[in-house]
mmCIF file of C-alpha atoms in Angstrom:
data_model
loop_
_atom_site.group_PDB
_atom_site.id
_atom_site.type_symbol
_atom_site.label_atom_id
_atom_site.label_comp_id
_atom_site.label_asym_id
_atom_site.label_seq_id
_atom_site.Cartn_x
_atom_site.Cartn_y
_atom_site.Cartn_z
ATOM 1 C CA UNK A 1303 96.169 108.809 113.027
ATOM 2 C CA UNK A 1304 96.049 112.294 112.212
ATOM 3 C CA UNK A 1305 99.371 112.847 114.096
ATOM 4 C CA UNK A 1306 101.170 110.798 111.933
ATOM 5 C CA UNK A 1307 100.171 111.998 108.521
ATOM 6 C CA UNK A 1308 101.797 112.645 106.240
ATOM 7 C CA UNK A 1309 105.389 110.844 107.494
ATOM 8 C CA UNK A 1310 103.116 107.484 107.180
ATOM 9 C CA UNK A 1311 100.868 108.007 104.022
ATOM 10 C CA UNK A 1312 104.127 109.670 102.684
ATOM 11 C CA UNK A 1313 106.027 106.428 103.107
ATOM 12 C CA UNK A 1314 103.718 104.107 102.396
ATOM 13 C CA UNK A 1315 103.121 105.932 98.943
ATOM 14 C CA UNK A 1316 106.142 108.723 98.215
ATOM 15 C CA UNK A 1317 104.346 109.425 94.786
ATOM 16 C CA UNK A 1318 101.561 111.367 96.226
ATOM 17 C CA UNK A 1319 102.325 115.036 98.487
ATOM 18 C CA UNK A 1320 99.860 114.723 101.204
ATOM 19 C CA UNK A 1321 98.175 117.791 102.866
ATOM 20 C CA UNK A 1322 96.437 117.984 106.153
ATOM 21 C CA UNK A 1323 93.168 117.792 104.422
ATOM 22 C CA UNK A 1324 93.801 115.089 102.149
ATOM 23 C CA UNK A 1325 95.326 113.209 105.059
ATOM 24 C CA UNK A 1326 92.367 113.253 107.161
ATOM 25 C CA UNK A 1327 90.507 112.080 103.717
ATOM 26 C CA UNK A 1328 92.919 109.241 103.629
ATOM 27 C CA UNK A 1329 92.542 108.221 107.314
ATOM 28 C CA UNK A 1330 88.891 108.524 107.482
ATOM 29 C CA UNK A 1331 89.052 106.354 103.923
ATOM 30 C CA UNK A 1332 86.942 102.733 103.714
ATOM 31 C CA UNK A 1333 89.971 100.944 102.806
ATOM 32 C CA UNK A 1334 91.532 100.679 105.945
ATOM 33 C CA UNK A 1335 94.352 101.740 107.641
ATOM 34 C CA UNK A 1336 98.080 99.859 106.677
ATOM 35 C CA UNK A 1337 99.227 99.767 110.858
ATOM 36 C CA UNK A 1338 95.622 98.955 111.987
ATOM 37 C CA UNK A 1339 95.567 95.688 109.340
ATOM 38 C CA UNK A 1340 99.449 94.833 110.211
ATOM 39 C CA UNK A 1341 98.268 95.008 114.258
ATOM 40 C CA UNK A 1342 95.413 92.775 113.818
ATOM 41 C CA UNK A 1343 97.004 90.424 111.577
ATOM 42 C CA UNK A 1344 100.815 89.763 112.986
ATOM 43 C CA UNK A 1345 101.859 87.087 115.197
ATOM 44 C CA UNK A 1346 103.226 87.619 118.776
ATOM 45 C CA UNK A 1347 107.120 88.562 117.817
ATOM 46 C CA UNK A 1348 105.273 90.879 114.715
ATOM 47 C CA UNK A 1349 105.816 88.998 112.140
ATOM 48 C CA UNK A 1350 102.943 89.074 109.021
ATOM 49 C CA UNK A 1351 102.949 86.938 105.905
ATOM 50 C CA UNK A 1352 102.245 89.285 103.243
ATOM 51 C CA UNK A 1353 101.055 88.480 99.146
ATOM 52 C CA UNK A 1354 100.265 91.107 96.808
ATOM 53 C CA UNK A 1355 96.748 90.683 94.183
ATOM 54 C CA UNK A 1356 95.211 92.650 91.424
ATOM 55 C CA UNK A 1357 91.540 92.144 89.691
ATOM 56 C CA UNK A 1358 93.077 89.597 87.383
ATOM 57 C CA UNK A 1359 93.968 87.057 90.005
ATOM 58 C CA UNK A 1360 90.575 87.405 92.180
ATOM 59 C CA UNK A 1361 88.546 86.496 89.568
ATOM 60 C CA UNK A 1362 86.808 82.795 90.755
ATOM 61 C CA UNK A 1363 88.974 79.742 89.896
ATOM 62 C CA UNK A 1364 92.175 82.460 89.085
ATOM 63 C CA UNK A 1365 95.211 82.575 91.497
ATOM 64 C CA UNK A 1366 93.907 83.295 94.568
ATOM 65 C CA UNK A 1367 91.228 80.784 94.542
ATOM 66 C CA UNK A 1368 94.063 78.411 94.204
ATOM 67 C CA UNK A 1369 96.208 80.191 96.832
ATOM 68 C CA UNK A 1370 93.884 79.451 99.130
ATOM 69 C CA UNK A 1371 93.341 75.982 98.524
ATOM 70 C CA UNK A 1372 96.460 75.635 99.314
ATOM 71 C CA UNK A 1373 96.686 75.896 102.427
ATOM 72 C CA UNK A 1374 93.263 74.502 103.182
ATOM 73 C CA UNK A 1375 94.664 71.091 101.863
ATOM 74 C CA UNK A 1376 97.895 71.337 103.610
ATOM 75 C CA UNK A 1377 99.177 69.291 106.120
ATOM 76 C CA UNK A 1378 100.906 70.312 109.944
ATOM 77 C CA UNK A 1379 97.720 72.745 110.647
ATOM 78 C CA UNK A 1380 99.310 75.123 107.887
ATOM 79 C CA UNK A 1381 95.919 76.863 107.492
ATOM 80 C CA UNK A 1382 96.170 78.638 110.918
ATOM 81 C CA UNK A 1383 98.975 80.828 108.890
ATOM 82 C CA UNK A 1384 95.822 82.179 107.322
ATOM 83 C CA UNK A 1385 94.713 84.207 110.162
ATOM 84 C CA UNK A 1386 98.446 86.201 109.928
ATOM 85 C CA UNK A 1387 97.964 86.906 106.080
ATOM 86 C CA UNK A 1388 97.667 90.558 104.967
ATOM 87 C CA UNK A 1389 96.428 90.912 101.158
ATOM 88 C CA UNK A 1390 97.705 94.196 99.602
ATOM 89 C CA UNK A 1391 95.392 95.093 96.343
ATOM 90 C CA UNK A 1392 96.651 97.405 93.906
ATOM 91 C CA UNK A 1393 93.044 98.411 92.716
ATOM 92 C CA UNK A 1394 89.908 98.840 93.839
ATOM 93 C CA UNK A 1395 88.689 95.527 92.385
ATOM 94 C CA UNK A 1396 90.863 93.550 93.800
ATOM 95 C CA UNK A 1397 90.271 95.337 97.297
ATOM 96 C CA UNK A 1398 85.944 94.360 97.251
ATOM 97 C CA UNK A 1399 86.943 91.001 96.096
ATOM 98 C CA UNK A 1400 89.364 89.762 98.922
ATOM 99 C CA UNK A 1401 87.423 91.919 101.497
ATOM 100 C CA UNK A 1402 84.724 88.794 100.459
ATOM 101 C CA UNK A 1403 86.981 85.818 101.243
ATOM 102 C CA UNK A 1404 89.762 87.314 103.858
ATOM 103 C CA UNK A 1405 89.704 89.892 107.252
ATOM 104 C CA UNK A 1406 93.065 90.868 106.268
ATOM 105 C CA UNK A 1407 92.777 93.384 102.857
ATOM 106 C CA UNK A 1408 95.041 96.942 102.283
ATOM 107 C CA UNK A 1409 94.573 99.132 99.391
ATOM 108 C CA UNK A 1410 97.747 100.449 98.085
ATOM 109 C CA UNK A 1411 96.766 103.442 96.342
ATOM 110 C CA UNK A 1412 99.427 103.689 93.556
ATOM 111 C CA UNK A 1413 99.489 106.651 90.512
ATOM 112 C CA UNK A 1414 100.570 106.630 87.016
ATOM 113 C CA UNK A 1415 99.525 102.533 86.532
ATOM 114 C CA UNK A 1416 96.223 100.727 85.572
ATOM 115 C CA UNK A 1417 97.029 97.322 88.162
ATOM 116 C CA UNK A 1418 93.502 95.637 87.270
ATOM 117 C CA UNK A 1419 95.055 93.762 84.267
ATOM 118 C CA UNK A 1420 98.072 91.370 84.291
ATOM 119 C CA UNK A 1421 101.177 92.408 83.791
ATOM 120 C CA UNK A 1422 103.718 90.935 81.147
ATOM 121 C CA UNK A 1423 107.447 89.701 82.969
ATOM 122 C CA UNK A 1424 109.510 93.119 82.080
ATOM 123 C CA UNK A 1425 106.916 95.166 80.604
ATOM 124 C CA UNK A 1426 107.241 98.744 81.710
ATOM 125 C CA UNK A 1427 104.151 98.151 84.397
ATOM 126 C CA UNK A 1428 105.080 95.161 85.404
ATOM 127 C CA UNK A 1429 108.533 96.903 86.319
ATOM 128 C CA UNK A 1430 106.540 99.710 88.371
ATOM 129 C CA UNK A 1431 104.805 96.846 90.355
ATOM 130 C CA UNK A 1432 107.484 95.207 91.096
ATOM 131 C CA UNK A 1433 109.633 98.530 92.405
ATOM 132 C CA UNK A 1434 106.540 99.466 94.111
ATOM 133 C CA UNK A 1435 106.114 96.551 96.170
ATOM 134 C CA UNK A 1436 109.732 96.276 97.090
ATOM 135 C CA UNK A 1437 108.703 99.910 98.706
ATOM 136 C CA UNK A 1438 105.612 99.076 99.980
ATOM 137 C CA UNK A 1439 108.170 96.125 101.995
ATOM 138 C CA UNK A 1440 110.711 98.539 103.315
ATOM 139 C CA UNK A 1441 107.855 100.896 104.725
ATOM 140 C CA UNK A 1442 106.369 97.213 106.611
ATOM 141 C CA UNK A 1443 110.079 97.449 108.011
ATOM 142 C CA UNK A 1444 110.434 100.696 108.600
ATOM 143 C CA UNK A 1445 106.770 99.772 110.800
ATOM 144 C CA UNK A 1446 108.355 97.568 112.818
ATOM 145 C CA UNK A 1447 107.375 94.573 111.488
ATOM 146 C CA UNK A 1448 108.746 91.413 110.025
ATOM 147 C CA UNK A 1449 107.124 89.616 107.192
ATOM 148 C CA UNK A 1450 107.034 86.445 105.111
ATOM 149 C CA UNK A 1451 106.365 87.885 101.108
ATOM 150 C CA UNK A 1452 105.074 85.230 98.927
ATOM 151 C CA UNK A 1453 103.657 85.764 95.391
ATOM 152 C CA UNK A 1454 99.654 84.343 95.536
ATOM 153 C CA UNK A 1455 101.625 81.722 92.309
ATOM 154 C CA UNK A 1456 102.875 80.096 95.483
ATOM 155 C CA UNK A 1457 101.196 77.260 96.719
ATOM 156 C CA UNK A 1458 101.387 76.491 100.618
ATOM 157 C CA UNK A 1459 101.211 72.551 101.655
ATOM 158 C CA UNK A 1460 103.306 72.925 104.930
ATOM 159 C CA UNK A 1461 104.538 75.246 107.342
ATOM 160 C CA UNK A 1462 107.662 76.724 106.050
ATOM 161 C CA UNK A 1463 108.825 78.881 108.520
ATOM 162 C CA UNK A 1464 110.531 76.368 110.096
ATOM 163 C CA UNK A 1465 113.169 76.353 107.413
ATOM 164 C CA UNK A 1466 113.915 79.814 107.697
ATOM 165 C CA UNK A 1467 117.021 80.265 110.105
ATOM 166 C CA UNK A 1468 116.819 82.436 113.497
ATOM 167 C CA UNK A 1469 119.795 83.761 112.418
ATOM 168 C CA UNK A 1470 119.054 84.936 108.939
ATOM 169 C CA UNK A 1471 118.164 88.537 108.927
ATOM 170 C CA UNK A 1472 116.951 87.579 105.506
ATOM 171 C CA UNK A 1473 115.613 84.556 103.481
ATOM 172 C CA UNK A 1474 114.828 84.334 100.279
ATOM 173 C CA UNK A 1475 114.184 81.466 97.790
ATOM 174 C CA UNK A 1476 116.434 80.187 95.033
ATOM 175 C CA UNK A 1477 115.582 79.677 91.488
ATOM 176 C CA UNK A 1478 118.597 77.592 91.871
ATOM 177 C CA UNK A 1479 120.095 76.547 94.731
ATOM 178 C CA UNK A 1480 123.279 75.440 94.851
ATOM 179 C CA UNK A 1481 123.218 73.320 98.186
ATOM 180 C CA UNK A 1482 125.068 75.502 100.709
ATOM 181 C CA UNK A 1483 122.482 78.462 102.383
ATOM 182 C CA UNK A 1484 124.655 81.184 102.948
ATOM 183 C CA UNK A 1485 126.390 80.898 99.535
ATOM 184 C CA UNK A 1486 126.048 83.994 97.991
ATOM 185 C CA UNK A 1487 126.066 82.106 94.995
ATOM 186 C CA UNK A 1488 123.047 80.861 94.656
ATOM 187 C CA UNK A 1489 120.167 82.270 92.045
ATOM 188 C CA UNK A 1490 117.290 84.373 94.724
ATOM 189 C CA UNK A 1491 113.967 84.867 94.033
ATOM 190 C CA UNK A 1492 111.822 87.341 95.668
ATOM 191 C CA UNK A 1493 108.680 85.676 95.302
ATOM 192 C CA UNK A 1494 109.066 84.254 98.596
ATOM 193 C CA UNK A 1495 111.277 86.497 101.032
ATOM 194 C CA UNK A 1496 111.346 86.506 104.512
ATOM 195 C CA UNK A 1497 112.870 89.848 106.412
ATOM 196 C CA UNK A 1498 113.062 90.923 109.719
ATOM 197 C CA UNK A 1499 112.754 94.342 110.510
ATOM 198 C CA UNK A 1500 115.634 95.778 112.173
ATOM 199 C CA UNK A 1501 118.320 98.930 110.649
ATOM 200 C CA UNK A 1502 120.711 96.427 108.758
ATOM 201 C CA UNK A 1503 117.298 95.564 106.591
ATOM 202 C CA UNK A 1504 115.990 98.734 106.104
ATOM 203 C CA UNK A 1505 119.426 100.149 105.159
ATOM 204 C CA UNK A 1506 119.444 97.308 102.559
ATOM 205 C CA UNK A 1507 116.061 97.762 101.103
ATOM 206 C CA UNK A 1508 117.213 102.050 100.766
ATOM 207 C CA UNK A 1509 120.503 100.674 99.023
ATOM 208 C CA UNK A 1510 118.197 97.941 97.216
ATOM 209 C CA UNK A 1511 116.117 100.930 95.958
ATOM 210 C CA UNK A 1512 118.710 103.479 94.923
ATOM 211 C CA UNK A 1513 119.921 99.681 92.735
ATOM 212 C CA UNK A 1514 116.587 100.685 90.383
ATOM 213 C CA UNK A 1515 118.174 103.593 89.273
ATOM 214 C CA UNK A 1516 122.577 102.257 89.263
ATOM 215 C CA UNK A 1517 120.984 99.451 87.160
ATOM 216 C CA UNK A 1518 117.994 100.761 85.158
ATOM 217 C CA UNK A 1519 115.667 98.297 83.407
ATOM 218 C CA UNK A 1520 116.693 96.249 85.853
ATOM 219 C CA UNK A 1521 113.778 94.211 88.077
ATOM 220 C CA UNK A 1522 114.290 94.170 91.517
ATOM 221 C CA UNK A 1523 115.532 90.681 91.873
ATOM 222 C CA UNK A 1524 118.475 91.203 89.307
ATOM 223 C CA UNK A 1525 119.387 94.378 91.188
ATOM 224 C CA UNK A 1526 119.230 91.969 94.524
ATOM 225 C CA UNK A 1527 121.788 89.832 93.061
ATOM 226 C CA UNK A 1528 123.721 92.555 91.747
ATOM 227 C CA UNK A 1529 124.279 93.895 94.868
ATOM 228 C CA UNK A 1530 124.208 90.939 97.493
ATOM 229 C CA UNK A 1531 128.181 90.433 97.685
ATOM 230 C CA UNK A 1532 128.262 94.375 98.376
ATOM 231 C CA UNK A 1533 125.355 94.649 100.994
ATOM 232 C CA UNK A 1534 126.716 91.920 102.904
ATOM 233 C CA UNK A 1535 130.336 92.590 103.182
ATOM 234 C CA UNK A 1536 129.077 96.787 103.966
ATOM 235 C CA UNK A 1537 126.257 95.727 106.397
ATOM 236 C CA UNK A 1538 127.051 92.245 108.073
ATOM 237 C CA UNK A 1539 123.387 90.908 106.788
ATOM 238 C CA UNK A 1540 122.797 87.666 107.375
ATOM 239 C CA UNK A 1541 121.529 86.335 103.810
ATOM 240 C CA UNK A 1542 119.670 83.125 103.892
ATOM 241 C CA UNK A 1543 118.955 81.016 100.076
ATOM 242 C CA UNK A 1544 116.119 78.638 101.186
ATOM 243 C CA UNK A 1545 116.511 74.723 100.442
ATOM 244 C CA UNK A 1546 114.549 73.874 96.807
ATOM 245 C CA UNK A 1547 113.649 70.178 98.345
ATOM 246 C CA UNK A 1548 111.177 72.388 100.992
ATOM 247 C CA UNK A 1549 110.473 75.952 99.773
ATOM 248 C CA UNK A 1550 110.418 74.910 95.944
ATOM 249 C CA UNK A 1551 109.171 76.607 92.265
ATOM 250 C CA UNK A 1552 109.199 75.102 88.501
ATOM 251 C CA UNK A 1553 113.010 76.145 88.075
ATOM 252 C CA UNK A 1554 114.122 73.499 90.182
ATOM 253 C CA UNK A 1555 111.280 71.128 90.910
ATOM 254 C CA UNK A 1556 111.442 69.272 94.486
ATOM 255 C CA UNK A 1557 109.823 65.865 93.976
ATOM 256 C CA UNK A 1558 109.622 64.675 97.557
ATOM 257 C CA UNK A 1559 106.143 65.483 98.277
ATOM 258 C CA UNK A 1560 106.819 64.179 102.121
ATOM 259 C CA UNK A 1561 109.197 67.391 102.283
ATOM 260 C CA UNK A 1562 107.729 70.036 100.238
ATOM 261 C CA UNK A 1563 105.985 73.130 102.030
ATOM 262 C CA UNK A 1564 105.943 75.685 98.923
ATOM 263 C CA UNK A 1565 105.825 75.353 95.569
ATOM 264 C CA UNK A 1566 106.091 78.267 93.322
ATOM 265 C CA UNK A 1567 104.853 78.308 89.582
ATOM 266 C CA UNK A 1568 108.295 80.792 88.967
ATOM 267 C CA UNK A 1569 110.751 79.956 85.303
ATOM 268 C CA UNK A 1570 106.636 80.381 83.794
ATOM 269 C CA UNK A 1571 105.080 83.283 82.182
ATOM 270 C CA UNK A 1572 101.488 83.968 81.617
ATOM 271 C CA UNK A 1573 98.818 84.046 83.461
ATOM 272 C CA UNK A 1574 97.061 80.520 81.736
ATOM 273 C CA UNK A 1575 100.192 78.782 81.879
ATOM 274 C CA UNK A 1576 100.676 78.968 85.721
ATOM 275 C CA UNK A 1577 96.832 78.585 86.281
ATOM 276 C CA UNK A 1578 97.026 74.995 84.093
ATOM 277 C CA UNK A 1579 100.332 73.564 85.960
ATOM 278 C CA UNK A 1580 98.736 75.248 89.230
ATOM 279 C CA UNK A 1581 95.645 72.688 89.073
ATOM 280 C CA UNK A 1582 97.308 69.788 88.504
ATOM 281 C CA UNK A 1583 99.583 70.262 90.975
ATOM 282 C CA UNK A 1584 96.851 70.789 93.815
ATOM 283 C CA UNK A 1585 94.868 67.963 92.423
ATOM 284 C CA UNK A 1586 98.247 65.419 92.309
ATOM 285 C CA UNK A 1587 98.259 66.946 95.760
ATOM 286 C CA UNK A 1588 94.617 66.305 96.951
ATOM 287 C CA UNK A 1589 95.286 62.753 95.873
ATOM 288 C CA UNK A 1590 98.381 62.339 98.026
ATOM 289 C CA UNK A 1591 96.871 64.002 101.042
ATOM 290 C CA UNK A 1592 93.527 61.375 101.081
ATOM 291 C CA UNK A 1593 96.433 58.467 100.208
ATOM 292 C CA UNK A 1594 97.113 55.931 103.177
ATOM 293 C CA UNK A 1595 100.742 56.706 105.534
ATOM 294 C CA UNK A 1596 102.432 53.634 103.557
ATOM 295 C CA UNK A 1597 101.666 54.791 100.415
ATOM 296 C CA UNK A 1598 102.889 58.301 100.823
ATOM 297 C CA UNK A 1599 105.789 56.829 102.764
ATOM 298 C CA UNK A 1600 106.814 54.540 99.592
ATOM 299 C CA UNK A 1601 107.017 58.280 97.100
ATOM 300 C CA UNK A 1602 103.659 56.609 95.053
ATOM 301 C CA UNK A 1603 103.065 60.576 94.355
ATOM 302 C CA UNK A 1604 104.882 62.509 91.678
ATOM 303 C CA UNK A 1605 103.788 66.122 90.006
ATOM 304 C CA UNK A 1606 102.109 65.427 86.449
ATOM 305 C CA UNK A 1607 105.083 66.330 83.849
ATOM 306 C CA UNK A 1608 105.692 67.833 81.788
ATOM 307 C CA UNK A 1609 103.351 70.570 81.796
ATOM 308 C CA UNK A 1610 103.380 73.927 80.228
ATOM 309 C CA UNK A 1611 106.066 75.067 83.060
ATOM 310 C CA UNK A 1612 106.657 72.548 85.079
ATOM 311 C CA UNK A 1613 108.888 69.706 84.059
#
């Protein structure tokens, strides 16, 4: 471990200067080593699923509990994908909570922001969190791992990997899906994002990070939307926008419970609103999975709408 320091840790957290001494302390930390966590969780083709949480999301009955429940009540063996999930925690309390419920936890150390509480959309701390997440994703690619990043407010009902094209370098969920998965006219949502590790995607992320300063004050999803044409032309990156029939969200809701794989509480601001509507979503899903097959095929089950955000 010592021979890779400080380069590896500097990549993980560029805001800290690592000396040989504090690198040794970092390597001996009880919070675990990133490469070791990734190696344990990865599939045979070096793919990991990742989510990111803070202490506010690990409290009993909060988003992490709902996230896990969606896997465990899902169909087609989706629960097995939890074996490949890395939970990236933003504060010590979240890390401790993660270790109680999951084997693959990583504590991402940051400076300057208290990540324990809820971060409100487009606040300074929210932007720091989103751009920090983006930089960490770049690190995963540089370490040679593909990843599927999922926000913790995404419910997983079926395996979504079957809807990710083998030809896509990047597959991203859609706030609004226009019908053509390779049309750059679709509106992306970075809360569900698959990226293959290769030179093209690492370079894409370098330009994406640079866009933080080029388009100052924008969050990472808006910058993705602003650079997508330029980067596909320059780098030849193939971007797939995922069909909301299968990879859905509150912005453009899939009504077909026989097809839906994931459901994201996007277009929804505030932890309380997300929890309210996602609990209703899981109530409907449990009734659906318990029903006879003919009732499922007949389309008798619909989401409870309107909710606070879902409609």
